[in-house]
Amino acid sequence: MADQERLRVALGVDDAQPSSAAPEDSTTAPGGHSPSLMMLVLLATLGVLAYSVFLLNPRNIGDPLPYALVITAETILVVQALLAMWTILSSSYNPRDFAFYHAQDRLHDVADIIRDGTEDRPQDWTLFLQDKPVVVDVFITTYGEPLETIRKTVTAAVAMRGRHTVWVLDDGRSDDVRDLAAELGARYVRRLSSNGAKAGNVNHALALSRGDYFVIFDADFVPKPSFLVETVPFFVDERVAFVQTPQVYGNLNNVISRGAGYMQAVFYRFIQPGRNRFNAAFCVGTNVIFRRKAINDIGGMHTDSKSEDVWTSLMLHERGWRSIYIPMELAVGDTPETVEAYAKQQLRWATGGFEIMLQHNPLSPRRNLTMDQRLQYTVTATHYLAGICPLLLLLVPPLQIFFDLTPMNLTIGTGTWFLYYAGFYVMQIAIAFFTLGSFRWEVLMLATVSFPIYTKALWNAICRKEQSWHVTGRAGRATSPFNYMVPQVLFFWFLLLTTAVGGWKDWNDGTFSLALAWNATNTLILGGFLLSATREAREIAQAARAEKRASRRARRVLGDRPAPTEATASSDLSPTGGAR
């Protein structure tokens, strides 16, 4: 009985270690490949096509300027929506085949585990592929994140099932992080420079390590014990370059974090799985495992862009390598919680996408990609153009209110117009209800107010302006959110004035115009964003006052001598400049 119990533990079928043979796909949306979702997507596609016909009908064309704004924005949105629908319809493809399950069943040698007496230490179990032991390095990239955040990630990474070596790649150059790595049994690497940002950090670690495969985790993504068990078996296929898992967030605590998290939920649950069918799923920078040979084939991680993940994926696909995406929750991290963190994250991501569009057009015949891959990377490269569309649409109602310029010459009734409009937008909301469980107003808010970020990203890409590297959750002095949302504040006051003028005109005319309703809705959305930013600014001010009180108390205890804290030592380097 003792031998049988030890065997159960070694196979991972005890209560504490679920069997790898039947993994629970915990992030696949309810009905991920259900007929109901497919029906909704097909209906939404028909709605998009009907709305397109309505917009392009010559009888419906209004004044040139507002019509040009509407048709430009809606063309981008319609094309993006149609390609997203096509990708979602392809999401039933399952990358786990017989070879995967066969390799997973033979990932550990039971006799070897029992002989070494490591039944209770799954992190020491040797990993085998095709009966050969493999070496796995786990890279945790850090750049000034809070020490406790790093501790959670390193502790979980060390405990992952399967023998591996954890490396802490510290571009923050912190002695505390160095000591923490030593305490937790991880290796520590500190570079002399930060060239190449995160990609350069990983390339530097690759020069020091010798693993057949390497995993990348951001410092705020805590892996689950089964990460290697669920990803390594895919590499039994010699063509697989990397296996990507989703970014799942555990800090949906406020409007910004919920909006940022929900905005990506459909992408990770439906879009990325659909790209498996086209061999176009791309790396997202964390929660990913690479084959070293594949990265060596392209000369290392791509360092000429701050979106090194997408660029590296593109280089690999052009070289004929295969990618795998599995919609399984294998690591939980943090999404931006402040306006500043969200703005910097989106600016970096959008700049990287626009760089691909302008510098490495996937549709070019020089690219060694399949037609499906060309389309998918084009969608990726142009995705953030959809974020600029709200700017164009925000300008349409004021043109009608102030200058009586209408985008559409409606020769049909309001009810008929609403049916066309609902075919596009209401069906998108219906899909959101199905995939996310409800319509998330935070997503609508962030999608509407983020146009200054994406406009700046497009300008940066056109001018090839160097983009600074910023890390989600990095420790440091928080600054007012209003420092990062001046355009939104100006637009709010402009739209509020426009709503007042529109209301006055409609009152005198005895009518209620669509332009007024549209403009008032935009005003409310921007106002909601300003309200959330005001709350954030109040919390930052309260935290700053509490810090000052604590500092004064510390000085009194020390006899009015300044406390040698990290905050005071680095005050000259704070984003706002000057001492506190």
Short mmCIF file of N, CA and C in Angstrom, two decimals, residues 2-23 101-115 118-122 125-128 161-162 225-226 229-230:
data_model
loop_
_atom_site.label_atom_id
_atom_site.label_comp_id
_atom_site.label_asym_id
_atom_site.label_seq_id
_atom_site.Cartn_x
_atom_site.Cartn_y
_atom_site.Cartn_z
N ALA A 2 1.98 1.20 0.73
CA ALA A 2 2.86 2.38 0.77
C ALA A 2 3.40 2.68 -0.62
N ASP A 3 3.81 1.61 -1.35
CA ASP A 3 4.34 1.80 -2.70
C ASP A 3 3.26 2.37 -3.62
N GLN A 4 2.01 1.89 -3.46
CA GLN A 4 0.94 2.39 -4.32
C GLN A 4 0.67 3.87 -4.05
N GLU A 5 0.72 4.23 -2.75
CA GLU A 5 0.49 5.63 -2.41
C GLU A 5 1.59 6.51 -2.97
N ARG A 6 2.83 6.03 -2.87
CA ARG A 6 3.95 6.81 -3.43
C ARG A 6 3.80 6.92 -4.94
N LEU A 7 3.30 5.87 -5.57
CA LEU A 7 3.10 5.90 -7.01
C LEU A 7 2.02 6.92 -7.38
N ARG A 8 0.95 6.97 -6.57
CA ARG A 8 -0.11 7.95 -6.82
C ARG A 8 0.43 9.37 -6.75
N VAL A 9 1.27 9.63 -5.76
CA VAL A 9 1.86 10.96 -5.62
C VAL A 9 2.76 11.25 -6.81
N ALA A 10 3.57 10.27 -7.20
CA ALA A 10 4.50 10.48 -8.31
C ALA A 10 3.79 10.74 -9.62
N LEU A 11 2.61 10.13 -9.79
CA LEU A 11 1.85 10.34 -11.02
C LEU A 11 1.06 11.63 -10.99
N GLY A 12 0.98 12.24 -9.78
CA GLY A 12 0.24 13.49 -9.67
C GLY A 12 -1.25 13.30 -9.64
N VAL A 13 -1.74 12.19 -9.07
CA VAL A 13 -3.19 11.95 -9.05
C VAL A 13 -3.74 12.00 -7.64
N ASP A 14 -2.94 12.50 -6.68
CA ASP A 14 -3.48 12.67 -5.34
C ASP A 14 -4.33 13.92 -5.29
N ASP A 15 -4.94 14.17 -4.15
CA ASP A 15 -5.86 15.30 -4.04
C ASP A 15 -5.17 16.64 -4.22
N ALA A 16 -3.91 16.72 -3.82
CA ALA A 16 -3.21 18.01 -3.90
C ALA A 16 -2.66 18.30 -5.27
N GLN A 17 -2.48 17.26 -6.09
CA GLN A 17 -1.87 17.45 -7.41
C GLN A 17 -2.76 16.81 -8.47
N PRO A 18 -3.65 17.55 -9.10
CA PRO A 18 -4.55 16.97 -10.08
C PRO A 18 -3.80 16.34 -11.23
N SER A 19 -4.43 15.34 -11.83
CA SER A 19 -3.80 14.65 -12.95
C SER A 19 -3.66 15.57 -14.14
N SER A 20 -2.52 15.48 -14.79
CA SER A 20 -2.28 16.30 -15.97
C SER A 20 -3.01 15.75 -17.18
N ALA A 21 -3.53 14.53 -17.07
CA ALA A 21 -4.19 13.93 -18.23
C ALA A 21 -5.54 14.57 -18.52
N ALA A 22 -6.12 15.21 -17.53
CA ALA A 22 -7.43 15.83 -17.71
C ALA A 22 -7.42 17.24 -17.17
N PRO A 23 -6.69 18.14 -17.81
CA PRO A 23 -6.57 19.50 -17.30
C PRO A 23 -7.88 20.25 -17.38
N TYR A 101 -0.79 14.42 -25.90
CA TYR A 101 -1.18 13.63 -24.74
C TYR A 101 -0.21 12.48 -24.48
N HIS A 102 0.31 11.90 -25.55
CA HIS A 102 1.29 10.83 -25.39
C HIS A 102 2.55 11.37 -24.71
N ALA A 103 3.00 12.56 -25.14
CA ALA A 103 4.19 13.16 -24.53
C ALA A 103 3.91 13.57 -23.09
N GLN A 104 2.71 14.05 -22.82
CA GLN A 104 2.37 14.45 -21.45
C GLN A 104 2.34 13.25 -20.51
N ASP A 105 1.84 12.12 -20.99
CA ASP A 105 1.80 10.91 -20.16
C ASP A 105 3.20 10.40 -19.83
N ARG A 106 4.16 10.69 -20.69
CA ARG A 106 5.52 10.20 -20.49
C ARG A 106 6.47 11.32 -20.04
N LEU A 107 5.88 12.41 -19.51
CA LEU A 107 6.69 13.57 -19.14
C LEU A 107 7.60 13.27 -17.95
N HIS A 108 7.15 12.39 -17.07
CA HIS A 108 7.94 12.03 -15.88
C HIS A 108 8.17 10.52 -15.86
N ASP A 109 9.32 10.11 -15.33
CA ASP A 109 9.65 8.70 -15.16
C ASP A 109 9.35 8.32 -13.70
N VAL A 110 8.30 7.51 -13.52
CA VAL A 110 7.86 7.17 -12.17
C VAL A 110 8.95 6.44 -11.39
N ALA A 111 9.60 5.50 -12.06
CA ALA A 111 10.65 4.73 -11.38
C ALA A 111 11.78 5.65 -10.93
N ASP A 112 12.11 6.63 -11.76
CA ASP A 112 13.17 7.58 -11.42
C ASP A 112 12.76 8.42 -10.20
N ILE A 113 11.50 8.82 -10.15
CA ILE A 113 11.01 9.63 -9.03
C ILE A 113 11.08 8.84 -7.73
N ILE A 114 10.62 7.58 -7.77
CA ILE A 114 10.62 6.75 -6.56
C ILE A 114 12.05 6.42 -6.13
N ARG A 115 12.90 6.17 -7.10
CA ARG A 115 14.29 5.86 -6.77
C ARG A 115 14.98 7.04 -6.09
N THR A 118 11.75 11.54 -4.42
CA THR A 118 11.28 12.92 -4.59
C THR A 118 9.77 13.00 -4.79
N GLU A 119 9.05 12.00 -4.29
CA GLU A 119 7.60 12.00 -4.48
C GLU A 119 6.95 13.27 -3.97
N ASP A 120 7.46 13.83 -2.90
CA ASP A 120 6.88 15.02 -2.30
C ASP A 120 7.53 16.31 -2.79
N ARG A 121 8.41 16.21 -3.77
CA ARG A 121 9.07 17.41 -4.30
C ARG A 121 8.91 17.44 -5.83
N PRO A 122 7.70 17.73 -6.31
CA PRO A 122 7.47 17.70 -7.77
C PRO A 122 8.35 18.66 -8.55
N TRP A 125 11.22 16.77 -10.20
CA TRP A 125 10.98 15.68 -11.14
C TRP A 125 11.56 16.05 -12.51
N THR A 126 12.39 15.19 -13.04
CA THR A 126 12.98 15.42 -14.36
C THR A 126 11.90 15.40 -15.43
N LEU A 127 12.01 16.31 -16.38
CA LEU A 127 11.09 16.37 -17.51
C LEU A 127 11.69 15.62 -18.70
N PHE A 128 10.86 14.80 -19.34
CA PHE A 128 11.32 14.02 -20.49
C PHE A 128 10.46 14.33 -21.71
N ARG A 161 5.94 22.28 -10.99
CA ARG A 161 6.22 20.86 -11.17
C ARG A 161 7.14 20.65 -12.37
N GLY A 162 8.20 19.87 -12.17
CA GLY A 162 9.18 19.62 -13.22
C GLY A 162 10.49 20.32 -12.92
N PRO A 225 1.38 25.68 -10.42
CA PRO A 225 2.32 24.54 -10.40
C PRO A 225 2.36 23.74 -11.68
N SER A 226 1.24 23.72 -12.42
CA SER A 226 1.16 22.85 -13.61
C SER A 226 1.63 23.52 -14.89
N VAL A 229 3.90 21.32 -17.04
CA VAL A 229 3.21 20.09 -17.42
C VAL A 229 2.27 20.33 -18.60
N GLU A 230 1.66 21.50 -18.64
CA GLU A 230 0.67 21.80 -19.68
C GLU A 230 1.28 22.42 -20.93
#
